[in-house]
């Protein structure tokens, strides 16, 4: 029988009847927390710590679990769900993004709980943090994820097994959790599930968006316009710009007609669109979202996290695939990175491959946002660290980024759990074969391709000089940088 450890006195209680006791304990603050949920915490004010307060579960978990919300001592809102028939294990979720709001968004963790209800349906308790603030910060997000795990243990007892799950940028966050908090012998995490992960790290993982930013401006000349204040494109957007996402979409439409039917575009718009897509290898359906990241998230990284320093470079890159590559390479804006900015972004987000627990990944082959070649980068990083034995990668014949089949998500956590419990490492073939049983429950399909292997990261993203060796940050570099005051990105 699972027991719950109480912070005062460390007494233990059985799970039976626990939810009634917790409801009584938090009744006085539940309404207060519920009222506070729609209002994000200010970035300049410390959020009060609160114990988990009982709250209504998302509709797809009604009657299946008991749900809680709260805010940790760093100001990060969180959501927790404990199934009525709990298997005793916990999935700690790291969400993607990053979101760009100033403070922690309480709705984010609740929305994520609804999206990842499949984990609760499979019997796992689930805990997800909204992180203490918006904006970039992989180590910050990893720390908030670990803080929530500790909070769960304090409130509900130590789970039989604990898994960290990361989706998209959350895959980078969860991989950082594995390396930072799960590397010690008998550490708190038993395994990791990384799905649709941005696993190339920050110092290389956004190079294709750097390329998009400069290639777009070469053809379109409207971001900024010649009549507007000029700034180097590595900034993404000047710090004081009032441009909105809608304004950016209007400029993209003006130049490429991307939102129009092909027959409605002008010849100039079609040629601009064809050239941009061919050179950057970005799918047309996600062109706007990638340009948005290369605008607003780059501004956050440069101005809010790195003090105006440039972590990006496109020196030595030869762009190809356009109707006139010579003119493009002669005319595109070029710049070199500030080494200290590269160091800080790398320390914050790059991965060393220092993995000691089972890691299972799942990625759609036609992922239009986090290209499947991120998986090749991650494998190369573990190979460079001589830790590949801890990794199994699976691939699906799907074309979405964050909306893969629930049957596959359920199958993935089941396969990871079996690997941890038995010590028997699964194979892509065995995982594909086991999905049928889960699909009988969820009916969303199994689309595994066990024979697929992604090409090298450099086959999809233009490598920078020296950018072919993995891991991008070695464990030795990480250790050295960790001894320098101020290295990295502040929480």
Coordinates of C-alpha atoms in Angstrom, one line a residue:
X1 CA 0.0 0.0 0.0
X2 CA 1.3 3.4 -0.9
X3 CA 1.9 5.8 2.0
X4 CA 1.9 9.5 2.2
X5 CA 4.6 11.3 4.2
X6 CA 3.5 14.4 6.1
X7 CA 6.0 17.2 6.3
X8 CA 5.5 17.7 10.0
X9 CA 6.6 14.6 12.0
X10 CA 7.0 12.4 8.9
X11 CA 4.0 10.3 9.9
X12 CA 2.7 7.9 7.2
X13 CA -0.9 7.4 6.2
X14 CA -2.5 5.0 3.7
X15 CA -3.8 6.3 0.4
X16 CA -7.3 5.2 1.3
X17 CA -9.2 8.2 2.5
X18 CA -6.4 10.6 1.6
X19 CA -8.3 12.7 -0.8
X20 CA -11.0 13.4 1.8
X21 CA -8.4 14.5 4.3
X22 CA -6.7 16.7 1.7
X23 CA -10.0 18.3 0.7
X24 CA -10.6 19.2 4.3
X25 CA -7.0 20.6 4.7
X26 CA -7.2 22.9 1.8
X27 CA -10.9 23.8 1.9
X28 CA -10.0 27.2 3.4
X29 CA -7.7 28.1 0.5
X30 CA -9.2 26.2 -2.4
X31 CA -11.5 29.0 -3.4
X32 CA -8.8 31.6 -3.0
X33 CA -6.5 29.6 -5.3
X34 CA -9.3 29.0 -7.8
X35 CA -10.0 32.7 -8.0
X36 CA -6.4 33.4 -8.5
X37 CA -5.9 31.0 -11.4
X38 CA -6.8 33.2 -14.3
X39 CA -4.3 35.9 -13.2
X40 CA -0.6 35.2 -14.1
X41 CA 2.0 36.2 -11.4
X42 CA 3.9 39.4 -12.1
X43 CA 7.5 38.9 -13.1
X44 CA 8.5 41.4 -10.5
X45 CA 6.7 40.0 -7.5
X46 CA 7.4 36.8 -5.6
X47 CA 4.4 34.4 -5.8
X48 CA 3.2 33.0 -2.5
X49 CA 3.8 29.3 -2.0
X50 CA 0.6 27.3 -1.6
X51 CA -0.1 23.6 -0.8
X52 CA -2.0 21.7 -3.5
X53 CA -5.7 22.7 -3.5
X54 CA -8.4 20.4 -4.7
X55 CA -9.9 21.6 -7.9
X56 CA -12.2 20.3 -10.6
X57 CA -10.4 18.0 -13.1
X58 CA -10.5 18.7 -16.8
X59 CA -13.7 17.3 -18.4
X60 CA -11.8 14.3 -19.9
X61 CA -10.7 13.2 -16.4
X62 CA -13.9 13.9 -14.6
X63 CA -14.6 11.0 -12.3
X64 CA -11.3 9.3 -13.1
X65 CA -8.9 11.3 -10.8
X66 CA -8.6 13.9 -8.1
X67 CA -6.9 17.1 -9.3
X68 CA -5.0 19.8 -7.5
X69 CA -3.5 23.2 -8.4
X70 CA -1.1 25.5 -6.6
X71 CA 1.9 27.7 -6.8
X72 CA 5.4 26.9 -5.7
X73 CA 7.8 29.1 -3.7
X74 CA 9.4 30.4 -7.0
X75 CA 6.0 31.5 -8.3
X76 CA 5.4 28.6 -10.7
X77 CA 1.8 27.5 -11.0
X78 CA 1.3 23.8 -11.3
X79 CA -1.4 21.1 -11.7
X80 CA -1.5 17.6 -10.3
X81 CA -3.8 14.6 -11.0
X82 CA -3.9 11.4 -9.0
X83 CA -6.0 8.6 -10.6
X84 CA -8.7 6.9 -8.6
X85 CA -6.9 3.7 -9.3
X86 CA -3.3 4.9 -9.0
X87 CA -0.6 2.5 -10.1
X88 CA 1.8 4.2 -7.6
X89 CA 4.0 5.8 -10.2
X90 CA 4.4 9.4 -11.3
X91 CA 4.9 11.2 -14.6
X92 CA 6.4 14.7 -14.2
X93 CA 5.6 16.7 -17.4
X94 CA 7.8 19.4 -18.9
X95 CA 5.8 21.6 -21.4
X96 CA 7.0 23.1 -24.6
X97 CA 7.2 26.6 -25.9
X98 CA 8.7 28.6 -24.4
X99 CA 5.7 30.8 -23.7
X100 CA 6.6 34.5 -23.7
X101 CA 4.4 36.0 -21.0
X102 CA 6.1 37.9 -18.2
X103 CA 4.9 35.6 -15.4
X104 CA 3.8 32.0 -14.8
X105 CA 0.5 31.2 -16.6
X106 CA -1.7 29.1 -14.3
X107 CA -3.8 28.0 -17.3
X108 CA -0.9 26.4 -19.0
X109 CA -0.5 23.5 -16.6
X110 CA -4.2 22.8 -16.5
X111 CA -4.4 22.8 -20.3
X112 CA -1.4 20.4 -20.3
X113 CA -3.1 18.1 -17.9
X114 CA -6.1 17.9 -20.2
X115 CA -3.8 17.2 -23.2
X116 CA -1.8 14.5 -21.4
X117 CA -4.8 12.9 -19.7
X118 CA -3.7 9.7 -21.4
X119 CA -1.0 9.3 -18.8
X120 CA -3.6 9.5 -16.0
X121 CA -5.9 7.1 -18.0
X122 CA -3.0 4.6 -17.9
X123 CA -2.9 4.8 -14.1
X124 CA -0.1 7.3 -13.5
X125 CA -0.2 10.3 -11.3
X126 CA 0.7 13.4 -13.3
X127 CA 2.3 16.7 -12.3
X128 CA 3.1 19.6 -14.6
X129 CA 4.6 23.0 -13.9
X130 CA 3.8 26.2 -15.8
X131 CA 7.4 27.4 -14.9
X132 CA 8.0 30.5 -12.8
X133 CA 8.1 32.9 -15.8
X134 CA 7.7 33.1 -19.5
X135 CA 10.6 33.4 -21.9
X136 CA 13.6 31.2 -22.6
X137 CA 15.4 29.4 -19.8
X138 CA 15.9 25.6 -20.1
X139 CA 17.7 25.2 -16.7
X140 CA 15.1 27.3 -15.0
X141 CA 12.3 25.1 -16.5
X142 CA 14.2 22.0 -15.5
X143 CA 14.6 23.3 -11.9
X144 CA 10.8 24.1 -11.7
X145 CA 10.1 20.6 -13.0
X146 CA 12.3 19.1 -10.3
X147 CA 10.8 21.4 -7.7
X148 CA 7.3 20.0 -8.5
X149 CA 8.5 16.5 -8.2
X150 CA 9.8 17.2 -4.7
X151 CA 6.6 18.9 -3.8
X152 CA 4.6 15.9 -4.9
X153 CA 6.8 13.6 -2.8
X154 CA 6.2 15.9 0.3
X155 CA 2.5 15.9 -0.2
X156 CA 1.7 12.5 -1.5
X157 CA 4.7 10.3 -0.7
X158 CA 7.4 8.8 -2.8
X159 CA 6.1 7.1 -5.9
X160 CA 7.2 3.6 -6.8
X161 CA 8.7 4.9 -10.0
X162 CA 9.1 8.4 -11.4
X163 CA 9.3 9.3 -15.1
X164 CA 9.9 12.7 -16.7
X165 CA 8.1 13.4 -19.9
X166 CA 9.0 16.3 -22.2
X167 CA 7.2 17.5 -25.3
X168 CA 8.8 19.8 -28.0
X169 CA 11.0 22.4 -26.2
X170 CA 9.9 20.4 -23.1
X171 CA 11.9 17.6 -24.5
X172 CA 15.0 19.7 -24.2
X173 CA 13.9 20.6 -20.6
X174 CA 13.2 17.0 -19.7
X175 CA 16.6 15.9 -21.2
X176 CA 18.2 18.6 -19.0
X177 CA 16.3 17.2 -16.0
X178 CA 17.8 13.8 -16.8
X179 CA 21.3 15.1 -16.9
X180 CA 21.1 17.5 -14.0
X181 CA 18.9 15.7 -11.5
X182 CA 18.8 12.1 -12.7
X183 CA 22.4 11.2 -13.2
X184 CA 23.3 10.3 -9.6
X185 CA 23.2 6.7 -8.6
X186 CA 19.7 5.8 -7.5
X187 CA 18.5 9.3 -8.4
X188 CA 14.9 10.4 -8.2
X189 CA 14.1 9.6 -11.9
X190 CA 13.7 6.1 -13.2
X191 CA 13.3 6.9 -16.9
X192 CA 12.5 9.6 -19.4
X193 CA 10.1 9.9 -22.3
X194 CA 11.0 12.6 -24.9
X195 CA 8.4 13.2 -27.6
X196 CA 8.7 15.5 -30.6
X197 CA 11.7 16.9 -28.7
X198 CA 13.9 19.9 -29.6
X199 CA 17.0 17.8 -28.8
X200 CA 19.7 19.7 -30.8
X201 CA 20.0 22.2 -27.9
X202 CA 19.9 26.0 -28.1
X203 CA 23.3 26.8 -29.6
X204 CA 22.5 24.8 -32.7
X205 CA 18.9 23.9 -32.5
X206 CA 17.7 27.2 -33.9
X207 CA 20.1 27.7 -36.7
X208 CA 17.5 27.0 -39.3
X209 CA 15.5 29.8 -37.9
X210 CA 18.5 32.1 -38.0
X211 CA 18.7 31.2 -41.7
X212 CA 15.0 31.8 -42.2
X213 CA 15.3 35.3 -40.6
X214 CA 18.0 36.4 -43.0
X215 CA 16.7 34.7 -46.1
X216 CA 13.3 36.1 -45.5
X217 CA 14.7 39.6 -45.2
X218 CA 16.8 39.2 -48.3
X219 CA 13.7 38.5 -50.4
X220 CA 11.0 40.5 -48.6
X221 CA 12.8 43.7 -47.3
X222 CA 9.9 44.4 -45.0
X223 CA 11.1 43.1 -41.6
X224 CA 12.1 45.8 -41.0
X225 CA 11.1 48.0 -43.9
X226 CA 13.6 50.5 -45.3
X227 CA 11.6 53.3 -43.8
X228 CA 11.7 51.8 -40.3
X229 CA 14.6 51.8 -37.7
X230 CA 17.2 49.3 -38.7
X231 CA 18.7 46.6 -36.4
X232 CA 20.8 43.5 -36.9
X233 CA 18.7 40.6 -37.8
X234 CA 20.2 38.3 -35.1
X235 CA 18.1 40.4 -32.6
X236 CA 14.9 38.9 -34.1
X237 CA 13.2 42.2 -33.4
X238 CA 14.4 45.4 -31.8
X239 CA 13.7 45.5 -28.1
X240 CA 11.3 48.5 -28.3
X241 CA 9.3 47.4 -31.3
X242 CA 5.5 47.3 -30.9
X243 CA 5.0 44.8 -33.7
X244 CA 2.4 42.1 -33.0
X245 CA 2.0 38.5 -34.3
X246 CA -0.8 39.8 -36.5
X247 CA 1.5 42.5 -37.9
X248 CA 4.1 39.9 -38.7
X249 CA 1.6 37.7 -40.5
X250 CA 0.5 40.7 -42.5
X251 CA 4.1 41.3 -43.7
X252 CA 4.6 37.6 -44.5
X253 CA 1.4 37.6 -46.5
X254 CA 2.4 40.8 -48.3
X255 CA 5.7 39.3 -49.4
X256 CA 4.7 35.7 -50.1
X257 CA 0.9 35.4 -50.2
X258 CA 1.4 32.3 -48.0
X259 CA -2.2 32.4 -46.7
X260 CA -3.7 32.7 -50.2
X261 CA -4.5 30.0 -52.7
X262 CA -1.6 29.6 -55.2
X263 CA -3.7 30.9 -58.0
X264 CA -4.4 34.1 -56.0
X265 CA -0.7 34.9 -55.5
X266 CA 1.2 37.3 -57.7
X267 CA 4.2 35.9 -59.6
X268 CA 6.6 37.8 -57.3
X269 CA 4.9 36.4 -54.2
X270 CA 5.1 32.8 -55.5
X271 CA 8.7 33.2 -56.4
X272 CA 9.6 34.7 -53.0
X273 CA 7.7 31.8 -51.3
X274 CA 9.3 29.2 -53.4
X275 CA 12.8 30.5 -52.8
X276 CA 12.4 30.9 -49.0
X277 CA 11.0 27.4 -48.6
X278 CA 13.6 25.8 -50.8
X279 CA 16.6 27.4 -49.1
X280 CA 15.4 26.9 -45.5
X281 CA 13.7 23.5 -46.0
X282 CA 10.9 24.7 -43.8
X283 CA 7.4 23.3 -44.6
X284 CA 5.0 25.9 -46.0
X285 CA 2.4 25.0 -43.4
X286 CA 4.6 26.1 -40.5
X287 CA 6.5 29.0 -42.2
X288 CA 4.6 31.6 -40.2
X289 CA 5.2 29.9 -36.8
X290 CA 8.9 29.5 -37.5
X291 CA 9.2 33.2 -38.5
X292 CA 7.3 34.1 -35.4
X293 CA 9.8 32.2 -33.3
X294 CA 12.7 33.8 -35.2
X295 CA 11.2 37.2 -34.4
X296 CA 9.7 37.2 -30.9
X297 CA 11.5 34.4 -29.2
X298 CA 14.9 35.5 -30.6
X299 CA 14.1 39.0 -29.2
X300 CA 13.5 37.3 -25.8
X301 CA 16.7 35.3 -26.0
X302 CA 18.9 38.2 -27.1
X303 CA 17.4 41.2 -25.1
X304 CA 15.8 39.6 -22.1
X305 CA 18.2 36.7 -21.4
X306 CA 21.6 37.6 -22.9
X307 CA 21.7 41.4 -22.3
X308 CA 21.7 42.3 -25.9
X309 CA 24.6 39.9 -26.9
X310 CA 24.4 37.8 -30.1
X311 CA 24.4 34.0 -29.7
X312 CA 23.8 33.4 -33.4
X313 CA 26.1 33.2 -36.5
X314 CA 25.7 32.5 -40.2
X315 CA 29.3 33.0 -41.2
X316 CA 30.5 30.2 -43.5
X317 CA 27.0 29.2 -44.5
X318 CA 26.3 28.8 -48.2
X319 CA 22.7 29.0 -49.0
X320 CA 21.4 27.0 -51.9
X321 CA 18.1 26.0 -53.6
X322 CA 17.0 29.4 -54.8
X323 CA 16.6 30.7 -58.4
X324 CA 19.8 32.6 -57.9
X325 CA 22.1 31.3 -55.2
X326 CA 25.0 33.6 -56.1
X327 CA 22.9 36.7 -55.6
X328 CA 21.4 35.3 -52.4
X329 CA 24.8 34.5 -50.8
X330 CA 26.2 37.9 -51.9
X331 CA 23.3 39.9 -50.5
X332 CA 22.1 38.1 -47.4
X333 CA 23.0 39.7 -44.1
X334 CA 26.0 38.0 -42.3
X335 CA 27.0 38.2 -38.7
X336 CA 29.2 36.4 -36.1
X337 CA 28.2 35.4 -32.6
X338 CA 29.5 36.8 -29.3
X339 CA 31.5 33.9 -27.8
X340 CA 30.1 34.7 -24.3
X341 CA 26.6 34.7 -25.6
X342 CA 27.1 31.3 -27.3
X343 CA 28.6 30.0 -24.0
X344 CA 25.7 31.1 -21.9
X345 CA 23.0 29.8 -24.3
X346 CA 25.0 26.5 -24.6
X347 CA 25.3 26.1 -20.9
X348 CA 21.6 26.7 -20.4
X349 CA 20.2 24.4 -23.1
X350 CA 22.8 22.2 -24.8
X351 CA 23.0 18.5 -23.8
X352 CA 26.1 16.6 -22.8
X353 CA 24.7 13.1 -23.3
X354 CA 25.4 12.4 -19.6
X355 CA 22.6 9.9 -19.3
X356 CA 22.4 7.0 -16.8
X357 CA 18.7 6.0 -16.9
X358 CA 16.5 4.6 -19.7
X359 CA 15.4 7.2 -22.2
X360 CA 12.7 6.5 -24.8
X361 CA 12.0 9.0 -27.6
X362 CA 9.1 9.2 -30.1
X363 CA 9.1 11.6 -33.1
X364 CA 7.0 12.0 -36.2
X365 CA 9.0 11.5 -39.3
X366 CA 7.4 14.5 -40.9
X367 CA 7.4 16.8 -37.9
X368 CA 7.1 20.3 -39.4
X369 CA 8.3 22.1 -36.3
X370 CA 11.0 20.1 -34.5
X371 CA 12.5 18.3 -37.5
X372 CA 13.1 14.6 -37.0
X373 CA 16.8 15.2 -37.5
X374 CA 16.9 16.5 -33.9
X375 CA 16.8 12.8 -32.9
X376 CA 20.0 12.2 -34.9
X377 CA 21.6 15.1 -33.0
X378 CA 20.5 13.6 -29.7
X379 CA 21.8 10.1 -30.6
X380 CA 25.1 11.5 -31.7
X381 CA 25.4 13.4 -28.4
X382 CA 24.9 10.2 -26.4
X383 CA 27.3 8.3 -28.7
X384 CA 29.9 11.0 -28.1
X385 CA 29.4 10.6 -24.3
X386 CA 29.4 6.7 -24.7
X387 CA 25.9 6.5 -23.2
X388 CA 23.9 5.3 -26.3
X389 CA 23.1 2.1 -24.5
X390 CA 20.5 4.0 -22.4
X391 CA 18.6 5.2 -25.5
X392 CA 15.8 3.7 -27.6
X393 CA 14.3 5.9 -30.4
X394 CA 11.0 5.3 -32.2
X395 CA 9.5 7.1 -35.2
X396 CA 6.0 7.4 -36.6
X397 CA 4.6 8.0 -40.0
X398 CA 2.8 11.1 -38.8
X399 CA 3.1 14.7 -39.9
X400 CA 2.3 16.6 -36.7
X401 CA 4.4 18.1 -34.0
X402 CA 2.4 17.9 -30.7
X403 CA -0.7 15.9 -31.7
X404 CA 0.5 12.3 -32.1
X405 CA -1.7 9.3 -31.5
X406 CA -2.8 8.7 -27.9
X407 CA -2.4 5.0 -28.5
X408 CA 1.3 5.7 -29.2
X409 CA 1.7 7.9 -26.1
X410 CA 0.1 5.2 -23.9
X411 CA 2.3 2.6 -25.6
X412 CA 5.4 4.6 -25.0
X413 CA 5.0 5.1 -21.3
X414 CA 4.0 1.4 -21.0
X415 CA 7.2 0.4 -22.9
X416 CA 9.4 2.7 -20.8
X417 CA 7.9 1.4 -17.6
X418 CA 8.4 -2.3 -18.6
X419 CA 12.1 -1.4 -19.5
X420 CA 12.6 0.1 -16.1
X421 CA 10.9 -2.7 -14.2
X422 CA 12.4 -5.6 -16.0
X423 CA 15.8 -4.2 -17.2
X424 CA 15.0 -5.6 -20.7
X425 CA 15.7 -3.0 -23.3
X426 CA 12.9 -2.8 -25.9
X427 CA 13.5 -2.4 -29.6
X428 CA 11.6 -0.2 -32.2
X429 CA 10.1 -3.4 -33.5
X430 CA 8.9 -4.6 -30.1
X431 CA 7.4 -1.2 -29.3
X432 CA 5.6 -1.1 -32.6
X433 CA 4.2 -4.6 -32.0
X434 CA 2.9 -3.7 -28.5
X435 CA 0.9 -0.7 -29.7
X436 CA -2.0 -2.8 -31.1
X437 CA -3.2 -3.7 -27.6
X438 CA -3.3 0.0 -26.5
X439 CA -5.0 1.0 -29.7
X440 CA -7.8 -1.3 -28.8
X441 CA -8.5 1.0 -25.9
X442 CA -7.8 4.4 -27.5
X443 CA -8.5 3.8 -31.2
X444 CA -6.3 6.6 -32.5
X445 CA -4.0 4.4 -34.5
X446 CA -0.4 3.1 -34.4
X447 CA 1.8 4.5 -37.1
X448 CA 5.3 3.3 -36.1
X449 CA 8.0 2.8 -38.7
X450 CA 10.6 0.6 -37.0
X451 CA 13.0 0.7 -39.8
X452 CA 13.3 4.4 -40.0
X453 CA 16.6 6.2 -39.1
X454 CA 16.9 10.0 -39.4
X455 CA 19.7 11.5 -41.4
X456 CA 22.4 13.6 -39.7
X457 CA 21.3 16.9 -38.3
X458 CA 23.6 18.7 -40.8
X459 CA 21.6 17.2 -43.6
X460 CA 18.6 19.4 -42.7
X461 CA 20.2 22.4 -40.9
X462 CA 23.2 24.3 -42.4
X463 CA 26.1 23.5 -40.1
X464 CA 28.3 26.3 -38.8
X465 CA 32.1 25.9 -38.8
X466 CA 32.9 23.4 -36.0
X467 CA 29.3 22.4 -35.7
X468 CA 29.5 18.8 -36.8
X469 CA 30.8 17.3 -33.5
X470 CA 28.4 16.1 -30.8
X471 CA 27.6 16.7 -28.0
X472 CA 27.6 20.4 -28.6
X473 CA 28.6 20.9 -25.0
X474 CA 30.8 18.2 -23.3
X475 CA 30.4 17.3 -19.7
X476 CA 33.9 18.8 -19.2
X477 CA 32.8 22.1 -20.7
X478 CA 29.7 22.1 -18.5
X479 CA 31.7 21.5 -15.4
X480 CA 34.2 24.3 -16.2
X481 CA 31.5 26.8 -17.1
X482 CA 29.5 26.0 -13.9
X483 CA 32.4 27.4 -11.9
X484 CA 32.2 30.8 -13.5
X485 CA 29.9 33.2 -11.8
X486 CA 27.0 34.5 -14.0
X487 CA 27.3 31.9 -16.8
X488 CA 24.0 30.8 -18.3
X489 CA 20.6 32.4 -18.3
X490 CA 19.2 33.8 -15.1
X491 CA 16.0 32.1 -13.8

